[in-house]
Short mmCIF file of C-alpha atoms in Angstrom, two decimals:
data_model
loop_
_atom_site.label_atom_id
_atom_site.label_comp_id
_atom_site.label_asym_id
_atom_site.label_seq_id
_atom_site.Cartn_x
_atom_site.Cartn_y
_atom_site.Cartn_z
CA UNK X 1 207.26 225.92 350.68
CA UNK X 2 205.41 228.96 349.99
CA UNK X 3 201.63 228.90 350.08
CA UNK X 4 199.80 228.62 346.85
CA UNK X 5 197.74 231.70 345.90
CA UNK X 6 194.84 230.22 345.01
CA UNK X 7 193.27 226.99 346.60
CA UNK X 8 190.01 225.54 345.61
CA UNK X 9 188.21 223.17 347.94
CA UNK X 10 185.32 221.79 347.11
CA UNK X 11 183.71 223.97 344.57
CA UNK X 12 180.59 223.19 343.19
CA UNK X 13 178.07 225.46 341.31
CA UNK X 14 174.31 224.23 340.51
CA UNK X 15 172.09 225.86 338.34
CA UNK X 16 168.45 225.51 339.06
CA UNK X 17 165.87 224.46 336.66
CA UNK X 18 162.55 226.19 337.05
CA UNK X 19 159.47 225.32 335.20
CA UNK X 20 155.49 225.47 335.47
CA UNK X 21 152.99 228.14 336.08
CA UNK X 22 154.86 229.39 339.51
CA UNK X 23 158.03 228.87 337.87
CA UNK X 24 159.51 226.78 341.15
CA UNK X 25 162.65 224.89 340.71
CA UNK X 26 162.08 221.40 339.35
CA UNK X 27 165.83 220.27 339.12
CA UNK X 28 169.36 221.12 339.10
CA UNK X 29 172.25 220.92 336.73
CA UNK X 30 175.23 220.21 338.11
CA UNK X 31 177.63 222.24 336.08
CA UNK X 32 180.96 221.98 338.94
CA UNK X 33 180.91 219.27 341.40
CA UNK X 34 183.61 219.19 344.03
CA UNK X 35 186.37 220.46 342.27
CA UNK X 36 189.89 220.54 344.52
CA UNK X 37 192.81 222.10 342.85
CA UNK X 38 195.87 224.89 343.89
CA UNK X 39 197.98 227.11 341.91
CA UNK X 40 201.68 228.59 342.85
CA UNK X 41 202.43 232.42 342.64
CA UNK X 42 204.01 233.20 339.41
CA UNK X 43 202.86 229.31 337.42
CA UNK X 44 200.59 228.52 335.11
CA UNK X 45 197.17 225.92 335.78
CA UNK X 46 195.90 224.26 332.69
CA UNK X 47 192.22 223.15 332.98
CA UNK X 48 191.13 221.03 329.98
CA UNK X 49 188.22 218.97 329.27
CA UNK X 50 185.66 219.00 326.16
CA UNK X 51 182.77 221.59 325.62
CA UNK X 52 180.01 221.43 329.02
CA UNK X 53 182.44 219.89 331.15
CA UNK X 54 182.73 223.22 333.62
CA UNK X 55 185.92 224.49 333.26
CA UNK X 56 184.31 228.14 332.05
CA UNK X 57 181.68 227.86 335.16
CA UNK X 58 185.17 226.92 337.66
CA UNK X 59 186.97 230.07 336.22
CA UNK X 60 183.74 232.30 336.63
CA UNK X 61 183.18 230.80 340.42
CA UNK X 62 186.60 231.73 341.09
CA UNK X 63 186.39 235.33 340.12
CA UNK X 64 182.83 235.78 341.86
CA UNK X 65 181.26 236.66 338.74
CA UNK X 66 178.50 233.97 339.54
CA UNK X 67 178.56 232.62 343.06
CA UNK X 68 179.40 229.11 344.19
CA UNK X 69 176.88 226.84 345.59
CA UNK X 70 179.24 225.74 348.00
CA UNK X 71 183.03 225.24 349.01
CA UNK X 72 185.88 227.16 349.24
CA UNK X 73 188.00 229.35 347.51
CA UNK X 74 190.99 230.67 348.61
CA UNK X 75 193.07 233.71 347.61
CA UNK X 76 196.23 235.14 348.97
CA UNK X 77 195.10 233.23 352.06
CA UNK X 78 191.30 235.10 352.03
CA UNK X 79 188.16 232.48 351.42
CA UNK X 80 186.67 234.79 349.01
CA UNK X 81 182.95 232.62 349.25
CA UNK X 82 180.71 234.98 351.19
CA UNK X 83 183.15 238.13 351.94
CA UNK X 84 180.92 241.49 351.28
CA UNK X 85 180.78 243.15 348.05
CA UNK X 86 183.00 245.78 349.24
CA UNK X 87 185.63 243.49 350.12
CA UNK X 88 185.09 241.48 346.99
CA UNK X 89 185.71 244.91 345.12
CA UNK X 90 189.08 245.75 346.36
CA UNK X 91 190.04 242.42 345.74
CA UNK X 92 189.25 242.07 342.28
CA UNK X 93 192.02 244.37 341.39
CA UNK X 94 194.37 241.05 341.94
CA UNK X 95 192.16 239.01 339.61
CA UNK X 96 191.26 239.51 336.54
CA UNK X 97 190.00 237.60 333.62
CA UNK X 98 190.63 237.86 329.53
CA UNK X 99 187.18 236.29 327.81
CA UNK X 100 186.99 233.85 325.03
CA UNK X 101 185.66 236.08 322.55
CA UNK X 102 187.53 239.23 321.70
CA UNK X 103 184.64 240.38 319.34
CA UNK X 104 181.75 240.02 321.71
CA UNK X 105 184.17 241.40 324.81
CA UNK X 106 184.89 244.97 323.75
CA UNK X 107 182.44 247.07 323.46
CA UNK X 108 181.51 248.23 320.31
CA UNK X 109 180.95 252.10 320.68
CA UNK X 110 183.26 252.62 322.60
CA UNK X 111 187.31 253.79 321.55
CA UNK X 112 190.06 251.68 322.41
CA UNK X 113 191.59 254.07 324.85
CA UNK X 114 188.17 254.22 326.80
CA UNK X 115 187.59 250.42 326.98
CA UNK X 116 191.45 249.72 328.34
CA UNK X 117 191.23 253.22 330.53
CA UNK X 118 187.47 251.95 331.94
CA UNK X 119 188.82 249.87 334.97
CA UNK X 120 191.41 252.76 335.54
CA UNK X 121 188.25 255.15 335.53
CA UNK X 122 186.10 253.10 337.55
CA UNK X 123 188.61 252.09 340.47
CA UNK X 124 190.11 255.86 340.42
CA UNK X 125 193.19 254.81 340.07
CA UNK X 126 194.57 257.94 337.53
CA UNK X 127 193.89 261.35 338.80
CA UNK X 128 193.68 263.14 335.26
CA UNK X 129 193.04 262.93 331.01
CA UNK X 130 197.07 263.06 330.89
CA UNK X 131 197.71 260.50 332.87
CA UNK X 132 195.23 257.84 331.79
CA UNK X 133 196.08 258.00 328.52
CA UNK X 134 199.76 257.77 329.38
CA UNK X 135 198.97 254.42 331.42
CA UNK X 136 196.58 253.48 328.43
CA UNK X 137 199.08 253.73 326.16
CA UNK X 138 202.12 252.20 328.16
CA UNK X 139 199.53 249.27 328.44
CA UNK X 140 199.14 249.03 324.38
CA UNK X 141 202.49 249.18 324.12
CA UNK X 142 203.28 246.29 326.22
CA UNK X 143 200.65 243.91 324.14
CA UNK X 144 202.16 245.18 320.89
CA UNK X 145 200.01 247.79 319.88
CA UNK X 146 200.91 251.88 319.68
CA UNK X 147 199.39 254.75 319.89
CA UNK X 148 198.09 254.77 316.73
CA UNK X 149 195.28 252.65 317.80
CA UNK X 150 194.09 254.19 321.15
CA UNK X 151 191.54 256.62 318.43
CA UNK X 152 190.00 253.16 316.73
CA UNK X 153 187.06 251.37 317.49
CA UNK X 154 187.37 247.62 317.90
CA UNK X 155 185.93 246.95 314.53
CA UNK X 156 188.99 248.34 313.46
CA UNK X 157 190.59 245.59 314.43
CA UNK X 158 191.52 241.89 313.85
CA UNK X 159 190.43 238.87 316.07
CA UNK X 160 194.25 238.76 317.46
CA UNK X 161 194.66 242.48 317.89
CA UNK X 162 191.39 242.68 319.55
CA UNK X 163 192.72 240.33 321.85
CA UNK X 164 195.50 242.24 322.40
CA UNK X 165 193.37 244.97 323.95
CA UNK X 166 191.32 242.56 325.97
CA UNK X 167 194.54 241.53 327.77
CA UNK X 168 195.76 245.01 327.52
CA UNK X 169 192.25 246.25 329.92
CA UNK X 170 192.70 242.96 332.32
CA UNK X 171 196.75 244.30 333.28
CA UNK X 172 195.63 247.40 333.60
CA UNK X 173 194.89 247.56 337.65
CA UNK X 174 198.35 245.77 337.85
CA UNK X 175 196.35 241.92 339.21
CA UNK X 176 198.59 239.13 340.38
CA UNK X 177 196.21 236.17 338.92
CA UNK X 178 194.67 236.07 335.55
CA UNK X 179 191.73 233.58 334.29
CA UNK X 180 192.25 233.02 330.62
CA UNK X 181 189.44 231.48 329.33
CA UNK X 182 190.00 230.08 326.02
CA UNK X 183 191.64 232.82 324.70
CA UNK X 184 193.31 232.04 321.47
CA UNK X 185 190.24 229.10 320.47
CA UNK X 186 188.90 232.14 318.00
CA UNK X 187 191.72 233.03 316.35
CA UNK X 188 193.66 231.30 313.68
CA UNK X 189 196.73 229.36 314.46
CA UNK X 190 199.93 231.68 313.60
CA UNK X 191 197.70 234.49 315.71
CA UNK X 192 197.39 231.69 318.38
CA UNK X 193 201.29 231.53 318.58
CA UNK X 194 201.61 235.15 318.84
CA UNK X 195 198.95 235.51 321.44
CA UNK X 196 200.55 232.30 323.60
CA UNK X 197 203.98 234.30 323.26
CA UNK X 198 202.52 237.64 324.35
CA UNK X 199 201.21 235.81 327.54
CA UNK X 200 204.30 234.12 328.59
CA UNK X 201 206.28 237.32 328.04
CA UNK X 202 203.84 239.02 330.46
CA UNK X 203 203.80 236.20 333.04
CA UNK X 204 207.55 236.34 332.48
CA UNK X 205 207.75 240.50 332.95
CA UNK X 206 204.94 240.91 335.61
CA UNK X 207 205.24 237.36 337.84
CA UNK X 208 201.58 236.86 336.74
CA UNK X 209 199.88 233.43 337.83
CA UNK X 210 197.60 232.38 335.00
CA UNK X 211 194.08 229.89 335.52
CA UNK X 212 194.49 228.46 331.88
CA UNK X 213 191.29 227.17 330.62
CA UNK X 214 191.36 225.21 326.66
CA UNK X 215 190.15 222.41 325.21
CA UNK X 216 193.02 222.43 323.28
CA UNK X 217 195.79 220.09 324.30
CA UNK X 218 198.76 221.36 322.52
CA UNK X 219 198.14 225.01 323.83
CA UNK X 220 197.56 223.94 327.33
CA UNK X 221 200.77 221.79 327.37
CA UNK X 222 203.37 224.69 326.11
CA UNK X 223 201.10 227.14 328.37
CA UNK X 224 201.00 225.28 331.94
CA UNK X 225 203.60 223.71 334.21
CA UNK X 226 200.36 221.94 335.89
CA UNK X 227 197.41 220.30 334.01
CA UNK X 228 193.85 219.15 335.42
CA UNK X 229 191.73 217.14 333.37
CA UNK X 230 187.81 217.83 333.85
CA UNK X 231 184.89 215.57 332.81
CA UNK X 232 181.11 216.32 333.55
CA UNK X 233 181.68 218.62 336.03
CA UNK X 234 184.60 216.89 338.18
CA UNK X 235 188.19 217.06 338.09
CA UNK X 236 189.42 213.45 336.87
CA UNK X 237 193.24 214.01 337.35
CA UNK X 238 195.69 216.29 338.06
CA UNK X 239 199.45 216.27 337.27
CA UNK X 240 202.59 217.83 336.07
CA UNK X 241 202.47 218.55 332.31
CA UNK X 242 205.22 216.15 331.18
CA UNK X 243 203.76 213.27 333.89
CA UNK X 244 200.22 213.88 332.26
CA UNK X 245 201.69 213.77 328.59
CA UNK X 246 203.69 210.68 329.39
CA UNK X 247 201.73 208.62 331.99
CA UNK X 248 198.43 209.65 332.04
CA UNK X 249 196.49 207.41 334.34
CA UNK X 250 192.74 207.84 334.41
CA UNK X 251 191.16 206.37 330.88
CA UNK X 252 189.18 209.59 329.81
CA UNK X 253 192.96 211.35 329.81
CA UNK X 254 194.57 208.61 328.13
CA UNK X 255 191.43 209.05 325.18
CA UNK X 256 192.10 212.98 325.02
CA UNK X 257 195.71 212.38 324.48
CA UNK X 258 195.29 209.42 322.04
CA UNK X 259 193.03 212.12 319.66
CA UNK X 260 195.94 214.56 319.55
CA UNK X 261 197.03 215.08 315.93
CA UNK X 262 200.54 213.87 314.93
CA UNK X 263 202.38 215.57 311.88
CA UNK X 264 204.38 212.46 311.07
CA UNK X 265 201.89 210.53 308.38
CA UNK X 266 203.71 207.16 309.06
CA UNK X 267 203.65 207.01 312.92
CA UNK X 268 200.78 204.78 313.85
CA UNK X 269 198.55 206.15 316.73
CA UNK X 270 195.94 203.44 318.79
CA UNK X 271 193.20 205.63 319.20
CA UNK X 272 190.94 205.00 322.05
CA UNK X 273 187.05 205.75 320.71
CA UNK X 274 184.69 206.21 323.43
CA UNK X 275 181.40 205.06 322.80
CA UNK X 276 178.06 206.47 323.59
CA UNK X 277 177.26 210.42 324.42
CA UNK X 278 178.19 212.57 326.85
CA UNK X 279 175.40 212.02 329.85
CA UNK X 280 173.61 215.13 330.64
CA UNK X 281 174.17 217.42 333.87
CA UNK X 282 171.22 217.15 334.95
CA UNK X 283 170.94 214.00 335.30
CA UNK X 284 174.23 212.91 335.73
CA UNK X 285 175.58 208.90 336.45
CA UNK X 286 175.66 207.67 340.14
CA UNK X 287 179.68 207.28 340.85
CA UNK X 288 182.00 208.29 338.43
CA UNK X 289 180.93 210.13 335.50
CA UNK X 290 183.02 208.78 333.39
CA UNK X 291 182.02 205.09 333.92
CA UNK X 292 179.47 205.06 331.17
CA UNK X 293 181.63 205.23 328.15
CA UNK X 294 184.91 203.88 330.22
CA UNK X 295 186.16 200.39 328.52
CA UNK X 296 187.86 199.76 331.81
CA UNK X 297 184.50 199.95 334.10
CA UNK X 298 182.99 197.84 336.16
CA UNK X 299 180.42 197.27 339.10
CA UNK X 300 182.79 199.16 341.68
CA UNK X 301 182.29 202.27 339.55
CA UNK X 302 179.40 202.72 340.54
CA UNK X 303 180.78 204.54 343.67
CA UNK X 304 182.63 207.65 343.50
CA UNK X 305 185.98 207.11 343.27
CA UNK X 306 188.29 209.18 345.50
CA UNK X 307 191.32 211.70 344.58
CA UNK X 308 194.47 210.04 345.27
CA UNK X 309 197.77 210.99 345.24
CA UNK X 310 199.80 208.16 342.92
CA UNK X 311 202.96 210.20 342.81
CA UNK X 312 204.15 213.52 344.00
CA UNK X 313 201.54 216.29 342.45
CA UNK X 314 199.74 213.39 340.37
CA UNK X 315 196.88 212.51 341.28
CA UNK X 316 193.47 210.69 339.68
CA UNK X 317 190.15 209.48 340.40
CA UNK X 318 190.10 205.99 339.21
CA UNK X 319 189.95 202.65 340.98
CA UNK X 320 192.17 200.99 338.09
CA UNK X 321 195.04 203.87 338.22
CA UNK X 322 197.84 201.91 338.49
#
């Protein structure tokens, strides 16, 4: 078996806290928190969890746009924590990320053809006007846009289109591994399906491996062959989309999957309503995280449960996985 191009091991990213007069650091908050996950050249990761849980701090760690605390993170068979900045740079040509927020993303002032050519510009990759706007353009063209646009500024532009050019800039130093962090949540639902299709025809074209990070079920299951479920900072479980969708094991998975919506009025769903609030980061519970609001829990919980393996690729967190 091939090796995967990107293995995580470990990852965890604290944030310090820093209050009175000297401003010195009073406490942490433990946004990622040992997170262990792997994803094949050319597939498709789905990371999923509700709002604060980490996924967007996991995606960021991974591309070195904030650095880990600690751990490991592996890429084409490089540990990326700690290599120089230099090294870091050439590398970054392989990853690339498309942000949540096509309207806060692209800069403003700027025409389309200079925001898309920027990363061409900066990593002198075209060698004259001619050519970078041929590359520009060829890049447009391959998100569905022409070159009627390249002369528009992004207010110009719908959410979806904008978009568009976002993922349009991120192919444009040809990576191999793409974060996608939320990208359709912002856009309404026909311009999700577009946007979804776009993606898989790319992944499709170019043998792209995507990082796909939603809080969105439905997207994440037609998106990824792979799905891990996060919760306060830790990875819960991880497991092939149809295994997930069909068994899922740990009890904050099967309460994500029981608040799906189902377009068939007279199918009766059991939905699983978790009580009490999400605990806070900072202070987060001793053992699983989870074991606050979990119906199942019980005094053992109170240590950490380790990541097992239940089946081949599935694995959970959860002393009462069966």
């Amino acid at each position: 078996m091939p090796e995967p191009i990107l293995k995580v091991k470990g990852l965890k990213k604290y944030f310090s806290i820093r209050g009175g007069i000297l401003g010195r650091t009073v406490g942490y908050v433990y946004a990622v928190d040992g997170v262990s996950f792997s994803v094949d050249a050319g597939k498709t990761m789905g990371l999923v969890g509700e709002s604060g849980c980490g996924k967007t701090t996991v995606g960021r760690c991974i591309l070195r746009l904030i650095e880990p605390s600690s751990g490991e993170i592996w890429f084409n068979g490089i540990n990326i924590v700690g290599i120089k900045d230099e090294e870091m740079r050439k590398l970054r040509r392989q990853m690339q990320v498309v942000f949540q927020d096509p309207y806060a993303s692209l800069n403003p002032r700027w025409l389309i053809k200079d925001i898309v050519a920027e990363p061409l510009v900066v990593n002198y990759v075209v060698s004259s006007k001619t050519e970078m706007e041929q590359k520009v353009l060829e890049l447009l063209t391959k998100v569905g846009l022409s070159s009627d646009h390249l002369n528009r500024f992004p207010h110009e532009f719908s959410g979806g289109q904008r978009q568009r050019i976002g993922i349009a800039r991120a192919l444009a130093l040809n990576p191999r591994f793409l974060v996608l962090d939320e990208p359709t949540s912002s856009l309404d639902v026909s311009v999700q399906a577009q946007t979804l299709n776009i993606l898989k025809d790319l992944q499709s074209e170019l043998a792209l491996t995507y990082l796909f990070i939603s809080h969105n079920l439905s997207v994440i299951r037609h998106m990824s062959e792979t799905i891990g479920v996060m919760y306060l900072g830790k990875i819960v479980e991880i497991a092939p989309k149809n295994e997930l969708f069909k068994e899922p094991l740990h009890p904050y998975t099967r309460a994500l999957l029981s608040a799906i919506p189902i377009p068939d009025p007279d199918k009766k769903v059991d939905r699983i309503v978790l009580g009490g609030d999400v605990p806070s980061p900072v202070n987060p519970p001793k053992g699983c995280r989870f074991h606050p609001r979990c119906p199942l829990a019980s005094e053992i919980c109170n240590e950490q449960p380790e990541m097992k393996e239940v089946s081949r690729g599935h694995s959970v967190a959860c002393y009462f996985a069966q």
